[in-house]
């Protein structure tokens, strides 16, 4: 082993030969453009062979390997086994597709490698610019504050921490929850994303303080039951403080009655938070603008840019209407983070004053480049396209005797089953599970699954700028064939 502990030091991490590194870089870009250009003809997914998994489970490298060789390993063992979310027939979970320009911007951001928290440097202004564009996308007030974070989960927990700390008389930042006279209660629906549950656990409320309000047959929060729960909790001496409405649930794409929840919040002096991780951007589709308008009046909203804006992973955003309350929830200035009028430590207010993360990458750049390259109207058109594809798919399902919708289709998520009158519920469930897995294993398409009212569903979430009618047709045909074959 090379011993560097004494007087001899290793060279720096600079390339030994820049011309060499430049050539490797060009090769990488060529290969990645080939990869992106050719992905549509590849299977939607392929299983990872055991020997490849072994290659990815080795001891810590002690000594150098030539960068070319390391890159060859990447090409051999990593690149051929993608998740598939950049493939036109990827419909699992809710995942964005990414873009070539997004990938290139990530390279630029990494090369500059700023830590985007504090200071007078261009990245801080790009970050600020992107947050302001996020407000404009949703027609949210310009006076609001906001922050780019890793995604919807982080945006939601940050917003809920602001909502919690907004109880100023309780001074929760100092005393914690235990020593307040308030017993805070949070409301959301039974279809709310699990990150809200986790957030409630982490910010010290505990799940006992979360009321999961039942949904109607369209999987939307039943606001009558919400009002009842708030009144009951009040009568029992508890302190209702916040309602989370979902703009596009992860299961079915349902939109909670946001306008009604907003007025319930106003009447009861509750914080109105919208989890729009998936669906907030559907506000750009004229068909949903009205229904999502209440987002503009929400106290806070969380939404993802790596889903329907297709910015490469990872980036989400939270916006808070009252910038002062947002800052009050997180601001802290230790002596090593002082800001001045001039010099490197000038610049915009430290982003650390608006959330928990201190070190932050330059994720704003890929958003900035993508929004400039395409313009928001292009994205609006693609979001509308996905919603149209989903209604078209739903129509085809309704018209086929062997297919059955399991939930109404609101945005771009379609949950359905392959059915056969000879099968009981349990058999139908295992048949549909088998269909989903075989579709994936054969590399035809990658829907995911969920369980609705006890029914195992094929879940097709179309958040994919590449998907066309033909892709959905190909999946449907395969489902019908597989259904027949397995029965
Ligand atoms: C995706 C999603 C989340 C979680 O967002 P991440 O970006 O995965 O952290 C939360 N809520 C809803 C409704 C979502 O669709």
Coordinates of N, CA and C in Angstrom, one line a residue, residues 156-372:
X156 N -42.5 19.3 1.3 CA -43.6 19.1 2.2 C -43.2 19.3 3.7
X157 N -42.1 18.6 4.1 CA -41.8 18.7 5.5 C -41.3 20.1 5.8
X158 N -40.6 20.8 4.9 CA -40.2 22.1 5.2 C -41.4 23.1 5.4
X159 N -42.4 22.9 4.5 CA -43.6 23.7 4.6 C -44.3 23.4 5.9
X160 N -44.4 22.2 6.3 CA -45.1 21.8 7.5 C -44.4 22.3 8.8
X161 N -43.0 22.4 8.7 CA -42.3 22.9 9.8 C -42.6 24.4 9.9
X162 N -42.7 25.1 8.8 CA -43.1 26.5 8.8 C -44.5 26.7 9.5
X163 N -45.4 25.9 9.0 CA -46.8 25.9 9.6 C -46.8 25.7 11.1
X164 N -46.0 24.8 11.5 CA -45.9 24.4 12.9 C -45.3 25.6 13.7
X165 N -44.2 26.1 13.2 CA -43.5 27.2 13.9 C -44.2 28.5 13.8
X166 N -45.2 28.6 12.9 CA -46.0 29.8 12.8 C -46.8 30.1 14.1
X167 N -46.9 29.1 14.9 CA -47.5 29.3 16.2 C -46.5 30.0 17.1
X168 N -46.4 31.4 16.9 CA -45.4 32.1 17.5 C -45.5 32.2 19.1
X169 N -46.8 32.3 19.5 CA -46.9 32.5 20.9 C -46.4 31.3 21.7
X170 N -46.4 30.2 20.9 CA -45.9 28.9 21.6 C -44.4 28.8 21.6
X171 N -43.7 29.7 20.8 CA -42.3 29.6 20.6 C -41.7 28.2 20.5
X172 N -42.2 27.4 19.6 CA -41.9 26.0 19.4 C -40.4 25.8 19.2
X173 N -39.8 26.8 18.5 CA -38.4 26.7 18.2 C -37.6 26.6 19.5
X174 N -38.0 27.3 20.5 CA -37.3 27.3 21.8 C -37.7 26.2 22.7
X175 N -39.0 26.0 22.8 CA -39.5 25.1 23.8 C -39.8 23.7 23.3
X176 N -39.9 23.6 22.0 CA -40.3 22.3 21.5 C -41.8 22.1 21.6
X177 N -42.3 21.0 21.2 CA -43.8 20.9 21.2 C -44.3 20.5 22.6
X178 N -43.4 19.8 23.3 CA -43.8 19.3 24.6 C -44.2 20.4 25.6
X179 N -43.5 21.5 25.5 CA -43.8 22.5 26.5 C -44.8 23.6 26.1
X180 N -45.5 23.3 25.0 CA -46.5 24.3 24.6 C -47.8 23.9 25.2
X181 N -48.7 24.9 25.3 CA -50.0 24.5 25.9 C -50.9 24.0 24.7
X182 N -50.4 24.1 23.5 CA -51.1 23.6 22.3 C -50.9 22.2 22.0
X183 N -51.9 21.5 21.7 CA -51.8 20.1 21.2 C -52.2 20.1 19.8
X184 N -51.2 20.3 18.9 CA -51.4 20.6 17.5 C -52.0 19.4 16.7
X185 N -52.9 19.6 15.8 CA -53.5 18.5 15.0 C -53.4 18.9 13.6
X186 N -53.0 17.9 12.7 CA -52.9 18.1 11.3 C -53.9 17.3 10.6
X187 N -54.4 17.8 9.5 CA -55.5 17.1 8.7 C -55.0 16.8 7.3
X188 N -55.3 15.6 6.8 CA -55.1 15.3 5.4 C -56.0 14.2 5.1
X189 N -56.0 13.7 3.8 CA -56.9 12.6 3.5 C -56.2 11.3 3.6
X190 N -57.0 10.2 3.6 CA -56.4 8.9 3.6 C -55.6 8.6 2.4
X191 N -55.8 9.4 1.3 CA -55.0 9.2 0.1 C -53.7 10.0 0.1
X192 N -53.5 10.8 1.1 CA -52.3 11.6 1.2 C -51.0 10.8 1.1
X193 N -50.0 11.4 0.4 CA -48.7 10.7 0.3 C -48.0 10.4 1.6
X194 N -47.3 9.3 1.7 CA -46.7 8.9 3.0 C -45.7 9.9 3.5
X195 N -45.2 10.8 2.7 CA -44.2 11.7 3.2 C -44.8 12.7 4.2
X196 N -46.1 12.9 4.1 CA -46.8 13.8 5.1 C -46.8 13.1 6.4
X197 N -47.1 11.8 6.4 CA -47.1 11.0 7.7 C -45.7 11.1 8.3
X198 N -44.7 10.8 7.5 CA -43.3 10.9 8.0 C -42.9 12.3 8.5
X199 N -43.4 13.3 7.7 CA -43.1 14.7 8.2 C -43.7 14.9 9.5
X200 N -44.9 14.4 9.7 CA -45.6 14.6 11.0 C -44.8 13.9 12.1
X201 N -44.2 12.8 11.8 CA -43.4 12.1 12.8 C -42.2 12.9 13.1
X202 N -41.5 13.4 12.1 CA -40.2 14.0 12.3 C -40.3 15.4 12.9
X203 N -41.4 16.1 12.6 CA -41.5 17.5 13.2 C -42.2 17.4 14.6
X204 N -42.3 16.2 15.1 CA -42.6 16.0 16.5 C -44.1 16.0 16.8
X205 N -44.9 16.0 15.8 CA -46.4 15.9 16.0 C -46.8 14.5 16.4
X206 N -46.2 13.5 15.7 CA -46.6 12.1 15.9 C -47.8 11.8 15.1
X207 N -48.0 10.6 14.6 CA -49.1 10.3 13.8 C -50.4 10.3 14.6
X208 N -50.4 10.2 15.9 CA -51.6 10.4 16.7 C -52.2 11.8 16.5
X209 N -51.4 12.7 16.0 CA -51.9 14.1 15.8 C -52.2 14.3 14.4
X210 N -52.3 13.2 13.6 CA -52.7 13.4 12.2 C -54.1 12.8 12.0
X211 N -55.0 13.5 11.5 CA -56.4 13.0 11.2 C -56.4 12.7 9.7
X212 N -56.5 11.4 9.4 CA -56.6 11.0 8.0 C -58.1 10.9 7.6
X213 N -58.5 12.0 6.9 CA -60.0 12.2 6.6 C -60.3 11.2 5.5
X214 N -61.4 10.5 5.6 CA -61.8 9.6 4.5 C -62.1 10.3 3.2
X215 N -62.0 9.5 2.1 CA -62.3 10.1 0.8 C -63.6 9.6 0.2
X216 N -64.1 10.4 -0.8 CA -65.3 9.9 -1.5 C -65.0 8.9 -2.6
X217 N -65.9 8.5 -3.4 CA -65.7 7.5 -4.4 C -64.7 7.9 -5.4
X218 N -64.5 9.2 -5.5 CA -63.5 9.7 -6.5 C -62.1 9.9 -5.8
X219 N -62.0 9.4 -4.6 CA -60.7 9.4 -3.9 C -60.3 10.9 -3.5
X220 N -61.3 11.7 -3.3 CA -61.0 13.1 -2.9 C -61.5 13.3 -1.4
X221 N -60.8 14.1 -0.7 CA -61.1 14.3 0.7 C -62.6 14.7 0.9
X222 N -63.2 14.1 1.8 CA -64.6 14.4 2.2 C -64.6 15.6 3.1
X223 N -64.9 16.8 2.6 CA -64.7 18.0 3.4 C -65.8 18.1 4.6
X224 N -66.9 17.4 4.4 CA -67.9 17.4 5.5 C -67.2 16.7 6.8
X225 N -66.5 15.6 6.5 CA -65.8 14.9 7.6 C -64.6 15.7 8.1
X226 N -64.0 16.5 7.3 CA -63.0 17.4 7.7 C -63.5 18.4 8.7
X227 N -64.6 19.0 8.4 CA -65.2 20.0 9.3 C -65.5 19.4 10.6
X228 N -66.1 18.2 10.5 CA -66.5 17.4 11.8 C -65.3 17.2 12.6
X229 N -64.2 16.7 12.0 CA -63.0 16.3 12.8 C -62.4 17.6 13.5
X230 N -62.4 18.7 12.7 CA -61.9 19.9 13.3 C -62.7 20.3 14.5
X231 N -64.0 20.3 14.4 CA -64.9 20.7 15.5 C -64.7 19.8 16.7
X232 N -64.6 18.5 16.4 CA -64.5 17.5 17.5 C -63.2 17.7 18.2
X233 N -62.1 17.9 17.5 CA -60.8 18.1 18.1 C -60.8 19.4 19.0
X234 N -61.4 20.5 18.5 CA -61.5 21.7 19.2 C -62.3 21.5 20.5
X235 N -63.4 20.7 20.4 CA -64.2 20.5 21.6 C -63.4 19.7 22.6
X236 N -62.5 18.9 22.1 CA -61.7 18.1 23.1 C -60.4 18.8 23.6
X237 N -60.4 20.1 23.3 CA -59.3 20.9 23.8 C -58.0 20.9 23.0
X238 N -58.1 20.3 21.8 CA -56.9 20.2 21.0 C -56.8 21.4 20.1
X239 N -55.7 21.6 19.4 CA -55.5 22.8 18.5 C -55.3 22.4 17.1
X240 N -56.4 22.4 16.3 CA -56.2 22.1 14.8 C -55.3 23.3 14.3
X241 N -54.3 22.9 13.4 CA -53.4 24.0 13.0 C -53.2 24.0 11.5
X242 N -53.4 22.9 10.8 CA -53.0 22.8 9.4 C -53.8 21.7 8.6
X243 N -54.2 22.1 7.4 CA -54.8 21.1 6.6 C -54.0 20.9 5.3
X244 N -53.7 19.7 4.9 CA -52.9 19.4 3.7 C -53.9 18.9 2.6
X245 N -54.0 19.7 1.6 CA -54.9 19.3 0.4 C -53.9 18.8 -0.6
X246 N -54.3 17.7 -1.3 CA -53.4 17.2 -2.4 C -53.9 17.6 -3.7
X247 N -53.0 18.1 -4.5 CA -53.4 18.4 -5.9 C -52.8 17.3 -6.8
X248 N -53.5 16.2 -6.9 CA -53.0 15.1 -7.7 C -52.4 14.0 -6.8
X249 N -53.3 13.1 -6.3 CA -52.8 12.1 -5.4 C -52.0 11.1 -6.1
X250 N -51.0 10.5 -5.4 CA -50.1 9.6 -6.0 C -50.8 8.3 -6.5
X251 N -51.8 7.9 -5.8 CA -52.5 6.6 -6.2 C -53.3 6.8 -7.5
X252 N -54.1 7.8 -7.6 CA -55.1 7.9 -8.7 C -55.1 9.2 -9.4
X253 N -54.3 10.2 -8.9 CA -54.3 11.5 -9.5 C -55.5 12.4 -9.1
X254 N -56.2 12.0 -8.0 CA -57.4 12.7 -7.6 C -56.9 14.1 -7.0
X255 N -57.8 15.1 -7.2 CA -57.5 16.4 -6.7 C -58.5 16.7 -5.6
X256 N -58.0 16.9 -4.4 CA -58.9 17.3 -3.2 C -59.7 18.6 -3.6
X257 N -60.9 18.7 -3.0 CA -61.6 20.0 -3.3 C -60.9 21.2 -2.6
X258 N -59.9 21.7 -3.3 CA -59.0 22.7 -2.7 C -59.8 24.0 -2.3
X259 N -60.7 24.4 -3.2 CA -61.4 25.6 -2.9 C -62.2 25.5 -1.6
X260 N -62.8 24.4 -1.4 CA -63.6 24.1 -0.1 C -62.6 24.1 1.0
X261 N -61.5 23.4 0.9 CA -60.6 23.2 2.0 C -60.0 24.6 2.3
X262 N -59.8 25.4 1.3 CA -59.3 26.8 1.5 C -60.3 27.6 2.4
X263 N -61.6 27.5 2.1 CA -62.5 28.3 2.9 C -62.7 27.7 4.3
X264 N -62.6 26.4 4.4 CA -62.6 25.8 5.8 C -61.4 26.3 6.6
X265 N -60.3 26.4 5.9 CA -59.1 26.9 6.6 C -59.2 28.3 7.0
X266 N -59.8 29.1 6.1 CA -59.9 30.6 6.4 C -60.9 30.7 7.6
X267 N -62.0 30.0 7.6 CA -63.0 30.1 8.6 C -62.4 29.7 10.0
X268 N -61.6 28.7 10.0 CA -61.1 28.1 11.2 C -59.6 28.6 11.6
X269 N -59.1 29.5 10.8 CA -57.8 30.0 11.0 C -56.7 28.9 11.0
X270 N -56.8 28.1 10.0 CA -55.8 27.0 9.9 C -54.9 27.3 8.7
X271 N -53.7 26.7 8.8 CA -52.7 26.8 7.7 C -53.2 25.9 6.6
X272 N -53.2 26.4 5.3 CA -53.6 25.6 4.2 C -52.4 25.3 3.4
X273 N -52.0 24.0 3.4 CA -50.8 23.6 2.6 C -51.3 22.7 1.5
X274 N -50.7 22.9 0.3 CA -51.1 22.0 -0.8 C -49.9 21.2 -1.2
X275 N -50.1 19.9 -1.2 CA -49.1 18.9 -1.7 C -49.4 18.8 -3.2
X276 N -48.6 19.5 -4.0 CA -48.8 19.5 -5.4 C -47.6 18.9 -6.1
X277 N -47.0 18.0 -5.4 CA -45.7 17.4 -5.9 C -45.9 16.9 -7.3
X278 N -47.0 16.2 -7.6 CA -47.3 15.7 -8.9 C -48.1 16.8 -9.7
X279 N -49.3 17.2 -9.1 CA -50.3 17.8 -9.9 C -50.3 19.3 -10.0
X280 N -49.5 20.0 -9.1 CA -49.7 21.5 -9.1 C -49.4 22.0 -10.5
X281 N -48.5 21.5 -11.3 CA -48.2 22.0 -12.6 C -49.3 21.8 -13.6
X282 N -50.3 20.9 -13.3 CA -51.4 20.7 -14.2 C -52.2 22.0 -14.2
X283 N -51.9 22.9 -13.4 CA -52.5 24.3 -13.4 C -52.2 24.9 -14.8
X284 N -51.2 24.4 -15.5 CA -50.8 25.0 -16.8 C -51.7 24.4 -17.9
X285 N -52.5 23.3 -17.6 CA -53.4 22.8 -18.5 C -54.8 23.5 -18.3
X286 N -55.3 24.2 -19.3 CA -56.5 25.0 -19.1 C -57.6 24.2 -18.5
X287 N -57.7 22.9 -18.8 CA -58.8 22.1 -18.3 C -58.7 22.0 -16.7
X288 N -57.6 22.3 -16.1 CA -57.5 22.1 -14.7 C -57.2 23.4 -13.9
X289 N -57.1 24.5 -14.7 CA -56.7 25.8 -14.1 C -57.6 26.2 -13.0
X290 N -58.9 26.1 -13.3 CA -59.9 26.5 -12.4 C -59.9 25.7 -11.1
X291 N -59.8 24.4 -11.3 CA -59.8 23.4 -10.1 C -58.6 23.6 -9.2
X292 N -57.5 24.1 -9.8 CA -56.3 24.2 -9.0 C -56.0 25.6 -8.6
X293 N -57.0 26.5 -8.9 CA -56.7 27.9 -8.6 C -56.5 28.2 -7.1
X294 N -57.1 27.4 -6.3 CA -56.9 27.7 -4.8 C -55.5 27.6 -4.4
X295 N -54.6 27.0 -5.2 CA -53.2 26.9 -4.9 C -52.6 28.3 -4.7
X296 N -53.2 29.3 -5.5 CA -52.7 30.6 -5.4 C -52.9 31.3 -4.1
X297 N -53.9 30.8 -3.3 CA -54.2 31.3 -2.0 C -53.7 30.5 -0.9
X298 N -53.0 29.4 -1.2 CA -52.5 28.5 -0.1 C -51.4 29.2 0.7
X299 N -51.3 28.8 1.9 CA -50.3 29.4 2.8 C -48.9 28.8 2.3
X300 N -48.9 27.6 1.8 CA -47.7 27.0 1.3 C -48.0 26.0 0.3
X301 N -47.1 25.7 -0.6 CA -47.3 24.7 -1.6 C -46.0 24.0 -2.0
X302 N -46.1 22.7 -2.1 CA -44.9 21.9 -2.5 C -45.1 21.3 -3.8
X303 N -44.1 21.4 -4.7 CA -44.3 20.7 -6.0 C -42.9 20.4 -6.6
X304 N -43.0 19.3 -7.4 CA -41.8 18.8 -8.0 C -41.5 19.3 -9.4
X305 N -40.2 19.6 -9.6 CA -39.8 19.9 -11.0 C -39.2 18.7 -11.7
X306 N -38.9 17.7 -10.9 CA -38.4 16.5 -11.6 C -39.5 15.5 -12.0
X307 N -40.7 15.9 -11.8 CA -41.8 15.1 -12.3 C -42.3 15.7 -13.6
X308 N -43.3 16.6 -13.5 CA -43.9 17.0 -14.8 C -43.1 18.1 -15.6
X309 N -42.0 18.6 -15.0 CA -41.2 19.6 -15.7 C -40.0 18.8 -16.4
X310 N -39.9 17.5 -16.0 CA -38.9 16.7 -16.6 C -37.4 17.2 -16.4
X311 N -37.2 18.0 -15.4 CA -35.8 18.3 -15.0 C -35.2 17.1 -14.4
X312 N -33.9 16.8 -14.8 CA -33.3 15.6 -14.2 C -33.3 15.6 -12.7
X313 N -33.3 14.4 -12.1 CA -33.3 14.3 -10.7 C -32.1 15.0 -10.1
X314 N -32.2 15.7 -8.9 CA -33.5 15.8 -8.2 C -33.7 17.3 -7.9
X315 N -35.0 17.7 -8.0 CA -35.3 19.1 -7.7 C -36.8 19.3 -7.5
X316 N -37.2 19.8 -6.3 CA -38.6 20.2 -6.0 C -38.5 21.6 -5.5
X317 N -39.7 22.1 -5.2 CA -39.8 23.5 -4.8 C -40.9 23.7 -3.7
X318 N -40.6 24.5 -2.8 CA -41.7 24.9 -1.9 C -41.9 26.4 -1.9
X319 N -43.1 26.9 -1.8 CA -43.4 28.3 -1.8 C -44.2 28.6 -0.6
X320 N -43.9 29.7 0.1 CA -44.6 30.1 1.3 C -45.1 31.5 1.1
X321 N -46.4 31.7 1.3 CA -47.0 33.0 1.1 C -46.4 34.1 1.9
X322 N -46.2 33.8 3.2 CA -45.7 34.8 4.2 C -44.2 34.6 4.3
X323 N -43.4 35.4 3.6 CA -42.0 35.2 3.6 C -41.4 35.3 5.0
X324 N -42.0 36.2 5.8 CA -41.5 36.5 7.1 C -41.6 35.2 8.0
X325 N -42.8 34.6 7.9 CA -43.0 33.4 8.7 C -42.1 32.3 8.3
X326 N -41.8 32.2 7.0 CA -40.9 31.2 6.4 C -39.5 31.4 7.1
X327 N -39.1 32.7 7.0 CA -37.7 33.0 7.5 C -37.7 32.7 9.0
X328 N -38.7 33.2 9.7 CA -38.8 33.0 11.2 C -38.7 31.6 11.6
X329 N -39.1 30.7 10.7 CA -39.1 29.3 11.1 C -37.7 28.6 11.1
X330 N -36.8 29.2 10.3 CA -35.5 28.6 10.1 C -34.3 29.5 10.4
X331 N -34.5 30.8 10.3 CA -33.3 31.7 10.3 C -32.4 31.5 11.6
X332 N -31.2 31.4 11.4 CA -30.2 31.4 12.5 C -28.9 31.8 11.9
X333 N -28.1 32.6 12.6 CA -26.9 33.2 12.0 C -25.7 33.0 13.0
X334 N -25.1 31.8 12.9 CA -23.8 31.7 13.7 C -22.7 32.6 13.1
X335 N -21.7 32.7 13.9 CA -20.6 33.7 13.5 C -19.9 33.3 12.2
X336 N -20.0 32.1 11.8 CA -19.3 31.7 10.6 C -20.2 31.8 9.4
X337 N -21.4 32.3 9.6 CA -22.3 32.6 8.4 C -22.8 34.0 8.3
X338 N -22.0 34.9 8.8 CA -22.3 36.3 8.8 C -22.3 36.8 7.3
X339 N -23.2 37.8 7.0 CA -23.2 38.3 5.7 C -22.9 39.8 5.8
X340 N -22.3 40.3 4.7 CA -21.8 41.7 4.7 C -22.4 42.4 3.4
X341 N -22.1 43.8 3.4 CA -22.6 44.5 2.2 C -21.8 44.3 1.0
X342 N -20.5 44.0 1.2 CA -19.5 43.9 0.1 C -18.8 42.6 0.3
X343 N -18.1 42.2 -0.9 CA -17.2 41.0 -0.8 C -18.0 39.8 -1.0
X344 N -17.3 38.6 -0.9 CA -17.9 37.3 -1.2 C -19.1 37.0 -0.3
X345 N -19.1 37.5 0.9 CA -20.2 37.2 1.9 C -21.3 38.1 1.8
X346 N -21.4 38.9 0.7 CA -22.6 39.7 0.4 C -23.6 38.8 -0.3
X347 N -24.4 39.4 -1.2 CA -25.3 38.5 -1.9 C -26.7 38.4 -1.3
X348 N -27.6 37.6 -1.9 CA -28.9 37.5 -1.4 C -28.9 36.8 0.0
X349 N -30.0 37.0 0.7 CA -30.2 36.3 2.0 C -29.9 34.9 1.9
X350 N -29.1 34.4 2.9 CA -28.7 33.0 2.9 C -29.9 32.0 2.8
X351 N -29.8 31.1 1.9 CA -30.9 30.1 1.7 C -31.1 29.2 2.9
X352 N -30.0 29.1 3.7 CA -30.1 28.3 4.9 C -31.2 28.9 5.9
X353 N -31.5 30.2 5.7 CA -32.5 30.8 6.5 C -33.9 30.4 6.2
X354 N -34.1 29.6 5.2 CA -35.4 29.1 4.7 C -35.6 27.6 4.7
X355 N -34.7 26.9 5.3 CA -34.8 25.5 5.4 C -33.7 24.9 6.2
X356 N -33.7 23.5 6.2 CA -32.7 22.8 7.0 C -31.3 22.6 6.3
X357 N -31.4 22.4 5.0 CA -30.1 22.1 4.3 C -29.2 23.3 4.3
X358 N -27.9 23.1 4.5 CA -26.9 24.1 4.4 C -26.2 24.0 3.1
X359 N -25.4 23.0 2.9 CA -24.8 22.8 1.6 C -25.9 22.4 0.6
X360 N -25.8 23.1 -0.6 CA -26.8 22.8 -1.6 C -26.1 22.9 -3.0
X361 N -26.4 21.9 -3.8 CA -25.8 21.9 -5.2 C -26.5 23.0 -6.0
X362 N -26.0 23.1 -7.3 CA -26.4 24.1 -8.2 C -27.6 23.5 -9.0
X363 N -28.6 23.0 -8.4 CA -29.7 22.3 -9.1 C -30.5 23.4 -9.9
X364 N -30.4 24.6 -9.5 CA -31.2 25.7 -10.2 C -30.8 25.8 -11.6
X365 N -29.5 25.4 -11.9 CA -29.1 25.7 -13.3 C -29.8 24.8 -14.3
X366 N -30.1 23.6 -14.0 CA -30.8 22.7 -15.0 C -32.2 23.2 -15.2
X367 N -32.8 23.7 -14.1 CA -34.2 24.3 -14.3 C -34.1 25.5 -15.2
X368 N -33.1 26.4 -14.9 CA -32.9 27.6 -15.6 C -32.7 27.3 -17.1
X369 N -31.9 26.4 -17.4 CA -31.6 26.1 -18.8 C -32.7 25.5 -19.5
X370 N -33.4 24.6 -18.8 CA -34.6 23.9 -19.4 C -35.7 24.9 -19.7
X371 N -36.0 25.8 -18.7 CA -37.1 26.8 -18.9 C -36.7 27.7 -20.0
X372 N -35.5 28.1 -20.1 CA -35.1 29.0 -21.2 C -35.1 28.3 -22.5

